[in-house]
Amino acid sequence: MDKFYTITELTREFGVSTRTLRFYEDEGLINPERRGRTRLFRPADRRLIQEILRGRRIGFTIAEIREIIKVYKDPPGEMGQLEMLMQKVSEKREDLRQKRRDIEETLAELDNVEEACLTRLAEIGVGT
Amino acid sequence: MDKFYTITELTREFGVSTRTLRFYEDEGLINPERRGRTRLFRPADRRLIQEILRGRRIGFTIAEIREIIKVYKDPPGEMGQLEMLMQKVSEKREDLRQKRRDIEETLAELDNVEEACLTRLAEIGVGT
DNA sequence: GAGAAAATTGACTTATACGTAAAAGTCAAT
DNA sequence: ATTGACTTTTACGTATAAGTCAATTTTCTC
């Protein structure tokens, strides 16, 4: 066992470029092992990449994603830092809830756009 | 009546800079009237800005926002264009639904992060 | 109608998140 | 030993979405 993935396997699975995964490594988000110079991605790396991409899709910056990841690896030991972190979590939560509202509203708007299209299509269709 | 807003009123309300609003005008997203050179924003402009910012928050590009806005002002007259538009609407919808899923998952994860923080705080607290 | 405050413009700069090109290394199979 | 497919590193390039700055107007306020 002890399965690992090559970089291209993962690029194919997730639809990103090798450059992107190397960039994430440079930024300290993932730390694949090496055999010689070649990167070996473990399942844990793969899961991490999933998380990174999810964060990316909802508009987190690399820095923000890095912070979230850090908590798992290395939960801070100082009270002050913990409190700061929880503060940030609160903010993120509010941020995400706002985004969710934005999405709901925009989905509703897309319905309107579609309606408008259909109406217009019907208008045109009658004339032909 | 016939209320209008100055640019700074709106920057204050929405927390953006004047440069940003001018940028949106340059990009053709809004079209405030002028008295001399000074921009006069009507309620309709204000609502448009709200829409733009909402689109921005969920990660639409300026070009995408412009397209959505255009449909209201000027619904396309050609069938081909209408169908293309509806295609795009479908894609956006899928995109937004994916984002909504991402948000739900990330919110759940933030709960975990918070848990971890609280646990850690408790551990530290006992020692003091 | 003078001076302060606000608004405009254009040119330049910035940050993020990669893209791209070049040159060399890796490795398995022939 | 060579081929071919893939990978690595380094370095520079690019698009998006504004921000910054400085030099003018323009508009309020008294």
PDB file of C-alpha atoms (C1' of nucleotides) in Angstrom:
ATOM      1  CA  MET A   1       0.000   0.000   0.000  1.00  0.00           C
ATOM      2  CA  ASP A   2       1.177   3.447   0.982  1.00  0.00           C
ATOM      3  CA  LYS A   3      -0.283   4.902  -2.151  1.00  0.00           C
ATOM      4  CA  PHE A   4       0.993   8.161  -3.493  1.00  0.00           C
ATOM      5  CA  TYR A   5       0.136  10.363  -6.446  1.00  0.00           C
ATOM      6  CA  THR A   6       2.286  12.037  -9.034  1.00  0.00           C
ATOM      7  CA  ILE A   7       1.877  15.696  -9.671  1.00  0.00           C
ATOM      8  CA  THR A   8       0.141  15.149 -13.012  1.00  0.00           C
ATOM      9  CA  GLU A   9      -2.363  12.728 -11.546  1.00  0.00           C
ATOM     10  CA  LEU A  10      -3.476  15.435  -9.205  1.00  0.00           C
ATOM     11  CA  THR A  11      -3.476  18.163 -11.826  1.00  0.00           C
ATOM     12  CA  ARG A  12      -5.774  15.994 -13.904  1.00  0.00           C
ATOM     13  CA  GLU A  13      -8.044  15.145 -11.031  1.00  0.00           C
ATOM     14  CA  PHE A  14      -8.443  18.743  -9.945  1.00  0.00           C
ATOM     15  CA  GLY A  15      -8.078  20.567 -13.225  1.00  0.00           C
ATOM     16  CA  VAL A  16      -5.166  22.719 -12.159  1.00  0.00           C
ATOM     17  CA  SER A  17      -1.688  23.088 -13.614  1.00  0.00           C
ATOM     18  CA  THR A  18       1.533  21.729 -12.208  1.00  0.00           C
ATOM     19  CA  ARG A  19       2.579  25.319 -11.782  1.00  0.00           C
ATOM     20  CA  THR A  20      -0.324  25.831  -9.437  1.00  0.00           C
ATOM     21  CA  LEU A  21       0.620  22.914  -7.202  1.00  0.00           C
ATOM     22  CA  ARG A  22       4.246  23.991  -7.113  1.00  0.00           C
ATOM     23  CA  PHE A  23       3.129  27.465  -6.294  1.00  0.00           C
ATOM     24  CA  TYR A  24       1.126  26.115  -3.366  1.00  0.00           C
ATOM     25  CA  GLU A  25       4.218  24.319  -2.181  1.00  0.00           C
ATOM     26  CA  ASP A  26       6.316  27.475  -2.467  1.00  0.00           C
ATOM     27  CA  GLU A  27       3.669  29.220  -0.423  1.00  0.00           C
ATOM     28  CA  GLY A  28       3.925  26.557   2.250  1.00  0.00           C
ATOM     29  CA  LEU A  29       0.426  25.184   1.857  1.00  0.00           C
ATOM     30  CA  ILE A  30       1.500  21.645   1.018  1.00  0.00           C
ATOM     31  CA  ASN A  31       4.662  19.702   1.674  1.00  0.00           C
ATOM     32  CA  PRO A  32       4.862  16.657  -0.549  1.00  0.00           C
ATOM     33  CA  GLU A  33       7.709  14.233   0.025  1.00  0.00           C
ATOM     34  CA  ARG A  34      10.490  13.775  -2.474  1.00  0.00           C
ATOM     35  CA  ARG A  35      12.072  10.873  -4.190  1.00  0.00           C
ATOM     36  CA  GLY A  36      15.148  12.537  -5.548  1.00  0.00           C
ATOM     37  CA  ARG A  37      13.693  15.747  -6.829  1.00  0.00           C
ATOM     38  CA  THR A  38      10.328  14.360  -7.784  1.00  0.00           C
ATOM     39  CA  ARG A  39       7.371  15.203  -5.613  1.00  0.00           C
ATOM     40  CA  LEU A  40       5.349  12.390  -4.072  1.00  0.00           C
ATOM     41  CA  PHE A  41       1.888  13.376  -2.988  1.00  0.00           C
ATOM     42  CA  ARG A  42       0.248  11.367  -0.227  1.00  0.00           C
ATOM     43  CA  PRO A  43      -3.498  11.110   0.379  1.00  0.00           C
ATOM     44  CA  ALA A  44      -3.102  13.719   3.084  1.00  0.00           C
ATOM     45  CA  ASP A  45      -1.612  16.109   0.544  1.00  0.00           C
ATOM     46  CA  ARG A  46      -4.461  15.343  -1.775  1.00  0.00           C
ATOM     47  CA  ARG A  47      -7.031  16.208   0.865  1.00  0.00           C
ATOM     48  CA  LEU A  48      -5.176  19.383   1.615  1.00  0.00           C
ATOM     49  CA  ILE A  49      -5.304  20.351  -2.039  1.00  0.00           C
ATOM     50  CA  GLN A  50      -9.052  19.793  -2.014  1.00  0.00           C
ATOM     51  CA  GLU A  51      -9.324  22.175   0.877  1.00  0.00           C
ATOM     52  CA  ILE A  52      -7.129  24.749  -0.774  1.00  0.00           C
ATOM     53  CA  LEU A  53      -9.193  24.683  -3.937  1.00  0.00           C
ATOM     54  CA  ARG A  54     -12.394  24.940  -1.996  1.00  0.00           C
ATOM     55  CA  GLY A  55     -11.035  27.964  -0.211  1.00  0.00           C
ATOM     56  CA  ARG A  56      -9.967  29.419  -3.499  1.00  0.00           C
ATOM     57  CA  ARG A  57     -13.392  28.957  -5.040  1.00  0.00           C
ATOM     58  CA  ILE A  58     -15.023  30.985  -2.328  1.00  0.00           C
ATOM     59  CA  GLY A  59     -12.464  33.714  -2.613  1.00  0.00           C
ATOM     60  CA  PHE A  60     -10.044  33.180   0.228  1.00  0.00           C
ATOM     61  CA  THR A  61      -6.564  34.437  -0.451  1.00  0.00           C
ATOM     62  CA  ILE A  62      -3.558  32.169  -0.169  1.00  0.00           C
ATOM     63  CA  ALA A  63      -2.652  33.851   3.094  1.00  0.00           C
ATOM     64  CA  GLU A  64      -6.074  33.147   4.570  1.00  0.00           C
ATOM     65  CA  ILE A  65      -6.019  29.556   3.445  1.00  0.00           C
ATOM     66  CA  ARG A  66      -2.592  29.168   4.974  1.00  0.00           C
ATOM     67  CA  GLU A  67      -3.860  30.426   8.294  1.00  0.00           C
ATOM     68  CA  ILE A  68      -6.763  28.016   8.375  1.00  0.00           C
ATOM     69  CA  ILE A  69      -4.510  25.113   7.508  1.00  0.00           C
ATOM     70  CA  LYS A  70      -2.025  26.086  10.162  1.00  0.00           C
ATOM     71  CA  VAL A  71      -4.523  25.602  12.934  1.00  0.00           C
ATOM     72  CA  TYR A  72      -4.746  21.902  12.203  1.00  0.00           C
ATOM     73  CA  LYS A  73      -1.034  21.287  12.021  1.00  0.00           C
ATOM     74  CA  ASP A  74      -0.014  23.549  14.778  1.00  0.00           C
ATOM     75  CA  PRO A  75      -2.709  24.917  17.061  1.00  0.00           C
ATOM     76  CA  PRO A  76      -1.264  27.987  18.733  1.00  0.00           C
ATOM     77  CA  GLY A  77      -0.091  27.639  22.297  1.00  0.00           C
ATOM     78  CA  GLU A  78      -0.603  31.152  23.525  1.00  0.00           C
ATOM     79  CA  MET A  79      -3.895  32.454  24.810  1.00  0.00           C
ATOM     80  CA  GLY A  80      -3.578  35.730  22.969  1.00  0.00           C
ATOM     81  CA  GLN A  81      -3.020  33.981  19.706  1.00  0.00           C
ATOM     82  CA  LEU A  82      -5.960  31.678  20.298  1.00  0.00           C
ATOM     83  CA  GLU A  83      -8.229  34.593  20.966  1.00  0.00           C
ATOM     84  CA  MET A  84      -7.019  36.369  17.870  1.00  0.00           C
ATOM     85  CA  LEU A  85      -7.687  33.264  15.878  1.00  0.00           C
ATOM     86  CA  MET A  86     -11.199  32.898  17.224  1.00  0.00           C
ATOM     87  CA  GLN A  87     -11.788  36.508  16.373  1.00  0.00           C
ATOM     88  CA  LYS A  88     -10.749  35.796  12.825  1.00  0.00           C
ATOM     89  CA  VAL A  89     -12.955  32.742  12.694  1.00  0.00           C
ATOM     90  CA  SER A  90     -15.893  34.910  13.678  1.00  0.00           C
ATOM     91  CA  GLU A  91     -15.089  37.377  10.978  1.00  0.00           C
ATOM     92  CA  LYS A  92     -14.730  34.695   8.348  1.00  0.00           C
ATOM     93  CA  ARG A  93     -18.042  33.240   9.417  1.00  0.00           C
ATOM     94  CA  GLU A  94     -19.757  36.566   8.975  1.00  0.00           C
ATOM     95  CA  ASP A  95     -18.016  36.984   5.676  1.00  0.00           C
ATOM     96  CA  LEU A  96     -19.218  33.606   4.482  1.00  0.00           C
ATOM     97  CA  ARG A  97     -22.760  34.238   5.618  1.00  0.00           C
ATOM     98  CA  GLN A  98     -22.758  37.474   3.695  1.00  0.00           C
ATOM     99  CA  LYS A  99     -21.495  35.637   0.657  1.00  0.00           C
ATOM    100  CA  ARG A 100     -24.210  33.068   1.053  1.00  0.00           C
ATOM    101  CA  ARG A 101     -26.800  35.819   1.087  1.00  0.00           C
ATOM    102  CA  ASP A 102     -25.169  37.366  -1.971  1.00  0.00           C
ATOM    103  CA  ILE A 103     -25.362  34.034  -3.721  1.00  0.00           C
ATOM    104  CA  GLU A 104     -29.022  33.543  -2.876  1.00  0.00           C
ATOM    105  CA  GLU A 105     -29.830  36.980  -4.193  1.00  0.00           C
ATOM    106  CA  THR A 106     -27.827  36.500  -7.323  1.00  0.00           C
ATOM    107  CA  LEU A 107     -29.433  33.139  -7.971  1.00  0.00           C
ATOM    108  CA  ALA A 108     -32.801  34.833  -7.742  1.00  0.00           C
ATOM    109  CA  GLU A 109     -31.580  37.441 -10.164  1.00  0.00           C
ATOM    110  CA  LEU A 110     -30.406  34.860 -12.609  1.00  0.00           C
ATOM    111  CA  ASP A 111     -33.941  33.532 -12.576  1.00  0.00           C
ATOM    112  CA  ASN A 112     -35.089  36.969 -13.642  1.00  0.00           C
ATOM    113  CA  VAL A 113     -32.536  37.141 -16.401  1.00  0.00           C
ATOM    114  CA  GLU A 114     -33.675  33.773 -17.643  1.00  0.00           C
ATOM    115  CA  GLU A 115     -37.298  34.885 -17.542  1.00  0.00           C
ATOM    116  CA  ALA A 116     -36.404  37.947 -19.556  1.00  0.00           C
ATOM    117  CA  CYS A 117     -34.657  35.768 -22.103  1.00  0.00           C
ATOM    118  CA  LEU A 118     -37.593  33.415 -22.425  1.00  0.00           C
ATOM    119  CA  THR A 119     -40.037  36.267 -22.823  1.00  0.00           C
ATOM    120  CA  ARG A 120     -37.871  37.787 -25.499  1.00  0.00           C
ATOM    121  CA  LEU A 121     -37.512  34.458 -27.240  1.00  0.00           C
ATOM    122  CA  ALA A 122     -41.267  34.065 -27.292  1.00  0.00           C
ATOM    123  CA  GLU A 123     -41.670  37.553 -28.756  1.00  0.00           C
ATOM    124  CA  ILE A 124     -39.207  36.806 -31.492  1.00  0.00           C
ATOM    125  CA  GLY A 125     -40.542  33.324 -32.070  1.00  0.00           C
ATOM    126  CA  VAL A 126     -44.045  34.640 -32.798  1.00  0.00           C
ATOM    127  CA  GLY A 127     -42.778  36.834 -35.586  1.00  0.00           C
ATOM    128  CA  THR A 128     -40.915  34.093 -37.455  1.00  0.00           C
TER     129      THR A 128
ATOM    130  CA  MET B   1     -37.625  65.439  -4.589  1.00  0.00           C
ATOM    131  CA  ASP B   2     -35.572  63.798  -7.290  1.00  0.00           C
ATOM    132  CA  LYS B   3     -32.933  62.937  -4.782  1.00  0.00           C
ATOM    133  CA  PHE B   4     -29.374  62.319  -5.863  1.00  0.00           C
ATOM    134  CA  TYR B   5     -26.164  61.366  -4.139  1.00  0.00           C
ATOM    135  CA  THR B   6     -22.650  62.719  -4.381  1.00  0.00           C
ATOM    136  CA  ILE B   7     -19.812  60.396  -4.998  1.00  0.00           C
ATOM    137  CA  THR B   8     -18.533  60.625  -1.448  1.00  0.00           C
ATOM    138  CA  GLU B   9     -21.899  59.845   0.045  1.00  0.00           C
ATOM    139  CA  LEU B  10     -21.849  56.603  -1.828  1.00  0.00           C
ATOM    140  CA  THR B  11     -18.237  55.811  -1.046  1.00  0.00           C
ATOM    141  CA  ARG B  12     -19.090  56.203   2.612  1.00  0.00           C
ATOM    142  CA  GLU B  13     -22.206  54.121   2.397  1.00  0.00           C
ATOM    143  CA  PHE B  14     -20.496  51.270   0.591  1.00  0.00           C
ATOM    144  CA  GLY B  15     -16.996  51.521   1.914  1.00  0.00           C
ATOM    145  CA  VAL B  16     -15.300  51.932  -1.428  1.00  0.00           C
ATOM    146  CA  SER B  17     -13.093  54.713  -2.771  1.00  0.00           C
ATOM    147  CA  THR B  18     -14.052  57.382  -5.259  1.00  0.00           C
ATOM    148  CA  ARG B  19     -11.483  55.907  -7.582  1.00  0.00           C
ATOM    149  CA  THR B  20     -13.379  52.649  -7.509  1.00  0.00           C
ATOM    150  CA  LEU B  21     -16.647  54.250  -8.543  1.00  0.00           C
ATOM    151  CA  ARG B  22     -14.912  56.149 -11.313  1.00  0.00           C
ATOM    152  CA  PHE B  23     -13.305  52.928 -12.384  1.00  0.00           C
ATOM    153  CA  TYR B  24     -16.736  51.325 -12.616  1.00  0.00           C
ATOM    154  CA  GLU B  25     -17.866  54.224 -14.731  1.00  0.00           C
ATOM    155  CA  ASP B  26     -14.846  53.903 -17.008  1.00  0.00           C
ATOM    156  CA  GLU B  27     -15.725  50.245 -17.347  1.00  0.00           C
ATOM    157  CA  GLY B  28     -19.235  51.140 -18.370  1.00  0.00           C
ATOM    158  CA  LEU B  29     -20.983  49.635 -15.384  1.00  0.00           C
ATOM    159  CA  ILE B  30     -22.607  52.844 -14.231  1.00  0.00           C
ATOM    160  CA  ASN B  31     -23.511  56.055 -15.951  1.00  0.00           C
ATOM    161  CA  PRO B  32     -24.160  58.815 -13.457  1.00  0.00           C
ATOM    162  CA  GLU B  33     -25.393  62.124 -14.793  1.00  0.00           C
ATOM    163  CA  ARG B  34     -23.274  65.248 -14.708  1.00  0.00           C
ATOM    164  CA  ARG B  35     -23.743  68.734 -13.536  1.00  0.00           C
ATOM    165  CA  GLY B  36     -20.699  70.288 -15.143  1.00  0.00           C
ATOM    166  CA  ARG B  37     -18.095  67.660 -14.460  1.00  0.00           C
ATOM    167  CA  THR B  38     -19.458  66.533 -11.151  1.00  0.00           C
ATOM    168  CA  ARG B  39     -21.175  63.192 -11.050  1.00  0.00           C
ATOM    169  CA  LEU B  40     -24.730  62.998  -9.822  1.00  0.00           C
ATOM    170  CA  PHE B  41     -25.784  59.576  -8.698  1.00  0.00           C
ATOM    171  CA  ARG B  42     -29.463  58.709  -8.805  1.00  0.00           C
ATOM    172  CA  PRO B  43     -31.131  56.006  -6.739  1.00  0.00           C
ATOM    173  CA  ALA B  44     -30.948  53.776  -9.794  1.00  0.00           C
ATOM    174  CA  ASP B  45     -27.177  54.232  -9.888  1.00  0.00           C
ATOM    175  CA  ARG B  46     -27.048  53.463  -6.227  1.00  0.00           C
ATOM    176  CA  ARG B  47     -28.902  50.202  -6.712  1.00  0.00           C
ATOM    177  CA  LEU B  48     -26.614  49.339  -9.569  1.00  0.00           C
ATOM    178  CA  ILE B  49     -23.604  49.878  -7.347  1.00  0.00           C
ATOM    179  CA  GLN B  50     -25.130  47.556  -4.794  1.00  0.00           C
ATOM    180  CA  GLU B  51     -25.437  44.935  -7.472  1.00  0.00           C
ATOM    181  CA  ILE B  52     -21.904  45.446  -8.643  1.00  0.00           C
ATOM    182  CA  LEU B  53     -20.512  45.084  -5.157  1.00  0.00           C
ATOM    183  CA  ARG B  54     -22.595  42.015  -4.550  1.00  0.00           C
ATOM    184  CA  GLY B  55     -21.223  40.498  -7.712  1.00  0.00           C
ATOM    185  CA  ARG B  56     -17.759  41.445  -6.669  1.00  0.00           C
ATOM    186  CA  ARG B  57     -18.124  39.823  -3.262  1.00  0.00           C
ATOM    187  CA  ILE B  58     -18.981  36.507  -4.798  1.00  0.00           C
ATOM    188  CA  GLY B  59     -16.120  36.676  -7.213  1.00  0.00           C
ATOM    189  CA  PHE B  60     -17.604  37.772 -10.495  1.00  0.00           C
ATOM    190  CA  THR B  61     -15.248  39.661 -12.740  1.00  0.00           C
ATOM    191  CA  ILE B  62     -16.070  43.119 -14.008  1.00  0.00           C
ATOM    192  CA  ALA B  63     -16.754  41.637 -17.420  1.00  0.00           C
ATOM    193  CA  GLU B  64     -19.257  39.179 -15.994  1.00  0.00           C
ATOM    194  CA  ILE B  65     -20.992  41.828 -13.976  1.00  0.00           C
ATOM    195  CA  ARG B  66     -21.209  44.005 -17.048  1.00  0.00           C
ATOM    196  CA  GLU B  67     -22.883  41.204 -18.952  1.00  0.00           C
ATOM    197  CA  ILE B  68     -25.498  40.621 -16.310  1.00  0.00           C
ATOM    198  CA  ILE B  69     -26.254  44.310 -16.098  1.00  0.00           C
ATOM    199  CA  LYS B  70     -26.546  44.584 -19.843  1.00  0.00           C
ATOM    200  CA  VAL B  71     -29.435  42.165 -19.964  1.00  0.00           C
ATOM    201  CA  TYR B  72     -31.605  44.543 -18.006  1.00  0.00           C
ATOM    202  CA  LYS B  73     -30.776  47.588 -20.013  1.00  0.00           C
ATOM    203  CA  ASP B  74     -30.678  46.009 -23.359  1.00  0.00           C
ATOM    204  CA  PRO B  75     -31.979  42.463 -23.718  1.00  0.00           C
ATOM    205  CA  PRO B  76     -30.436  41.023 -26.886  1.00  0.00           C
ATOM    206  CA  GLY B  77     -32.612  40.856 -29.945  1.00  0.00           C
ATOM    207  CA  GLU B  78     -31.110  37.923 -31.729  1.00  0.00           C
ATOM    208  CA  MET B  79     -32.054  34.363 -30.998  1.00  0.00           C
ATOM    209  CA  GLY B  80     -28.478  33.125 -31.105  1.00  0.00           C
ATOM    210  CA  GLN B  81     -27.418  35.722 -28.575  1.00  0.00           C
ATOM    211  CA  LEU B  82     -30.320  34.908 -26.319  1.00  0.00           C
ATOM    212  CA  GLU B  83     -29.444  31.254 -26.346  1.00  0.00           C
ATOM    213  CA  MET B  84     -25.820  32.021 -25.601  1.00  0.00           C
ATOM    214  CA  LEU B  85     -26.913  34.158 -22.734  1.00  0.00           C
ATOM    215  CA  MET B  86     -29.146  31.460 -21.307  1.00  0.00           C
ATOM    216  CA  GLN B  87     -26.272  29.051 -21.603  1.00  0.00           C
ATOM    217  CA  LYS B  88     -24.159  31.421 -19.571  1.00  0.00           C
ATOM    218  CA  VAL B  89     -26.897  31.835 -17.020  1.00  0.00           C
ATOM    219  CA  SER B  90     -26.953  28.074 -16.563  1.00  0.00           C
ATOM    220  CA  GLU B  91     -23.236  27.994 -16.070  1.00  0.00           C
ATOM    221  CA  LYS B  92     -23.307  30.792 -13.551  1.00  0.00           C
ATOM    222  CA  ARG B  93     -26.048  29.038 -11.680  1.00  0.00           C
ATOM    223  CA  GLU B  94     -23.994  25.870 -11.417  1.00  0.00           C
ATOM    224  CA  ASP B  95     -21.018  27.945 -10.392  1.00  0.00           C
ATOM    225  CA  LEU B  96     -22.988  29.627  -7.648  1.00  0.00           C
ATOM    226  CA  ARG B  97     -24.399  26.372  -6.379  1.00  0.00           C
ATOM    227  CA  GLN B  98     -20.899  24.961  -6.148  1.00  0.00           C
ATOM    228  CA  LYS B  99     -19.854  28.033  -4.233  1.00  0.00           C
ATOM    229  CA  ARG B 100     -22.770  27.613  -1.902  1.00  0.00           C
ATOM    230  CA  ARG B 101     -21.699  24.042  -1.198  1.00  0.00           C
ATOM    231  CA  ASP B 102     -18.145  25.243  -0.621  1.00  0.00           C
ATOM    232  CA  ILE B 103     -19.410  27.797   1.823  1.00  0.00           C
ATOM    233  CA  GLU B 104     -21.476  25.281   3.761  1.00  0.00           C
ATOM    234  CA  GLU B 105     -18.467  23.004   4.041  1.00  0.00           C
ATOM    235  CA  THR B 106     -16.163  25.778   5.068  1.00  0.00           C
ATOM    236  CA  LEU B 107     -18.606  27.013   7.673  1.00  0.00           C
ATOM    237  CA  ALA B 108     -18.636  23.519   9.127  1.00  0.00           C
ATOM    238  CA  GLU B 109     -14.881  23.560   9.147  1.00  0.00           C
ATOM    239  CA  LEU B 110     -14.749  26.866  10.908  1.00  0.00           C
ATOM    240  CA  ASP B 111     -16.832  25.234  13.629  1.00  0.00           C
ATOM    241  CA  ASN B 112     -14.093  22.638  13.954  1.00  0.00           C
ATOM    242  CA  VAL B 113     -11.412  25.265  14.148  1.00  0.00           C
ATOM    243  CA  GLU B 114     -13.332  27.027  16.853  1.00  0.00           C
ATOM    244  CA  GLU B 115     -13.758  23.771  18.767  1.00  0.00           C
ATOM    245  CA  ALA B 116     -10.039  23.160  18.556  1.00  0.00           C
ATOM    246  CA  CYS B 117      -9.404  26.631  19.905  1.00  0.00           C
ATOM    247  CA  LEU B 118     -11.779  26.189  22.791  1.00  0.00           C
ATOM    248  CA  THR B 119     -10.283  22.830  23.680  1.00  0.00           C
ATOM    249  CA  ARG B 120      -6.823  24.317  23.636  1.00  0.00           C
ATOM    250  CA  LEU B 121      -7.935  27.246  25.727  1.00  0.00           C
ATOM    251  CA  ALA B 122      -9.362  24.865  28.282  1.00  0.00           C
ATOM    252  CA  GLU B 123      -6.097  22.922  28.402  1.00  0.00           C
ATOM    253  CA  ILE B 124      -4.112  26.057  28.960  1.00  0.00           C
ATOM    254  CA  GLY B 125      -6.597  27.463  31.405  1.00  0.00           C
ATOM    255  CA  VAL B 126      -6.315  24.416  33.676  1.00  0.00           C
ATOM    256  CA  GLY B 127      -2.584  24.897  34.044  1.00  0.00           C
ATOM    257  CA  THR B 128      -2.780  28.505  35.226  1.00  0.00           C
TER     258      THR B 128
ATOM    259  C1'  DG C   1     -15.492  86.716  -4.441  1.00  0.00           C
ATOM    260  C1'  DA C   2     -11.855  84.426  -1.646  1.00  0.00           C
ATOM    261  C1'  DG C   3     -10.367  80.531   0.311  1.00  0.00           C
ATOM    262  C1'  DA C   4     -11.248  75.914   1.866  1.00  0.00           C
ATOM    263  C1'  DA C   5     -13.046  71.602   0.746  1.00  0.00           C
ATOM    264  C1'  DA C   6     -14.386  68.437  -2.572  1.00  0.00           C
ATOM    265  C1'  DA C   7     -14.101  66.442  -7.151  1.00  0.00           C
ATOM    266  C1'  DT C   8     -11.800  65.331 -11.459  1.00  0.00           C
ATOM    267  C1'  DT C   9      -8.303  63.470 -14.432  1.00  0.00           C
ATOM    268  C1'  DG C  10      -4.249  60.969 -16.068  1.00  0.00           C
ATOM    269  C1'  DA C  11      -0.363  58.497 -15.291  1.00  0.00           C
ATOM    270  C1'  DC C  12       1.727  55.366 -12.705  1.00  0.00           C
ATOM    271  C1'  DT C  13       1.926  51.589  -9.138  1.00  0.00           C
ATOM    272  C1'  DT C  14       0.414  47.548  -6.532  1.00  0.00           C
ATOM    273  C1'  DA C  15      -0.954  42.713  -5.030  1.00  0.00           C
ATOM    274  C1'  DT C  16      -2.582  38.270  -6.102  1.00  0.00           C
ATOM    275  C1'  DA C  17      -2.214  34.039  -8.448  1.00  0.00           C
ATOM    276  C1'  DC C  18      -0.589  32.036 -11.327  1.00  0.00           C
ATOM    277  C1'  DG C  19       1.444  31.503 -16.812  1.00  0.00           C
ATOM    278  C1'  DT C  20       5.322  30.683 -19.706  1.00  0.00           C
ATOM    279  C1'  DA C  21       9.784  29.771 -21.496  1.00  0.00           C
ATOM    280  C1'  DA C  22      14.253  27.740 -21.142  1.00  0.00           C
ATOM    281  C1'  DA C  23      17.331  24.390 -19.752  1.00  0.00           C
ATOM    282  C1'  DA C  24      18.382  20.554 -17.467  1.00  0.00           C
ATOM    283  C1'  DG C  25      17.232  16.254 -14.639  1.00  0.00           C
ATOM    284  C1'  DT C  26      14.623  11.482 -14.035  1.00  0.00           C
ATOM    285  C1'  DC C  27      13.311   7.107 -15.283  1.00  0.00           C
ATOM    286  C1'  DA C  28      11.603   3.152 -17.670  1.00  0.00           C
ATOM    287  C1'  DA C  29      11.837   0.812 -21.850  1.00  0.00           C
ATOM    288  C1'  DT C  30      14.079  -0.298 -25.973  1.00  0.00           C
TER     289       DT C  30
ATOM    290  C1'  DA D   1      22.988   4.522 -25.057  1.00  0.00           C
ATOM    291  C1'  DT D   2      19.015   6.575 -26.547  1.00  0.00           C
ATOM    292  C1'  DT D   3      14.328   7.783 -26.846  1.00  0.00           C
ATOM    293  C1'  DG D   4      10.202   9.763 -24.995  1.00  0.00           C
ATOM    294  C1'  DA D   5       7.379  11.225 -21.528  1.00  0.00           C
ATOM    295  C1'  DC D   6       7.456  13.564 -17.575  1.00  0.00           C
ATOM    296  C1'  DT D   7       9.453  16.641 -13.960  1.00  0.00           C
ATOM    297  C1'  DT D   8      12.270  20.282 -11.878  1.00  0.00           C
ATOM    298  C1'  DT D   9      14.162  24.881 -11.179  1.00  0.00           C
ATOM    299  C1'  DT D  10      14.741  29.694 -12.073  1.00  0.00           C
ATOM    300  C1'  DA D  11      13.295  33.737 -13.712  1.00  0.00           C
ATOM    301  C1'  DC D  12      10.505  36.803 -15.924  1.00  0.00           C
ATOM    302  C1'  DG D  13       5.666  37.901 -17.657  1.00  0.00           C
ATOM    303  C1'  DT D  14       0.672  38.837 -17.291  1.00  0.00           C
ATOM    304  C1'  DA D  15      -4.266  39.902 -16.185  1.00  0.00           C
ATOM    305  C1'  DT D  16      -7.475  41.715 -12.965  1.00  0.00           C
ATOM    306  C1'  DA D  17      -9.078  45.219 -10.049  1.00  0.00           C
ATOM    307  C1'  DA D  18      -8.244  48.523  -8.157  1.00  0.00           C
ATOM    308  C1'  DG D  19      -4.839  52.096  -5.202  1.00  0.00           C
ATOM    309  C1'  DT D  20      -1.743  56.206  -5.120  1.00  0.00           C
ATOM    310  C1'  DC D  21      -0.269  60.571  -6.374  1.00  0.00           C
ATOM    311  C1'  DA D  22      -0.161  64.995  -8.197  1.00  0.00           C
ATOM    312  C1'  DA D  23      -1.999  68.576 -10.715  1.00  0.00           C
ATOM    313  C1'  DT D  24      -5.919  70.920 -11.773  1.00  0.00           C
ATOM    314  C1'  DT D  25     -10.768  72.354 -11.745  1.00  0.00           C
ATOM    315  C1'  DT D  26     -15.252  73.016  -9.329  1.00  0.00           C
ATOM    316  C1'  DT D  27     -18.218  73.724  -5.761  1.00  0.00           C
ATOM    317  C1'  DC D  28     -19.585  75.229  -1.195  1.00  0.00           C
ATOM    318  C1'  DT D  29     -19.412  78.617   2.667  1.00  0.00           C
ATOM    319  C1'  DC D  30     -18.929  82.762   4.586  1.00  0.00           C
TER     320       DC D  30
END
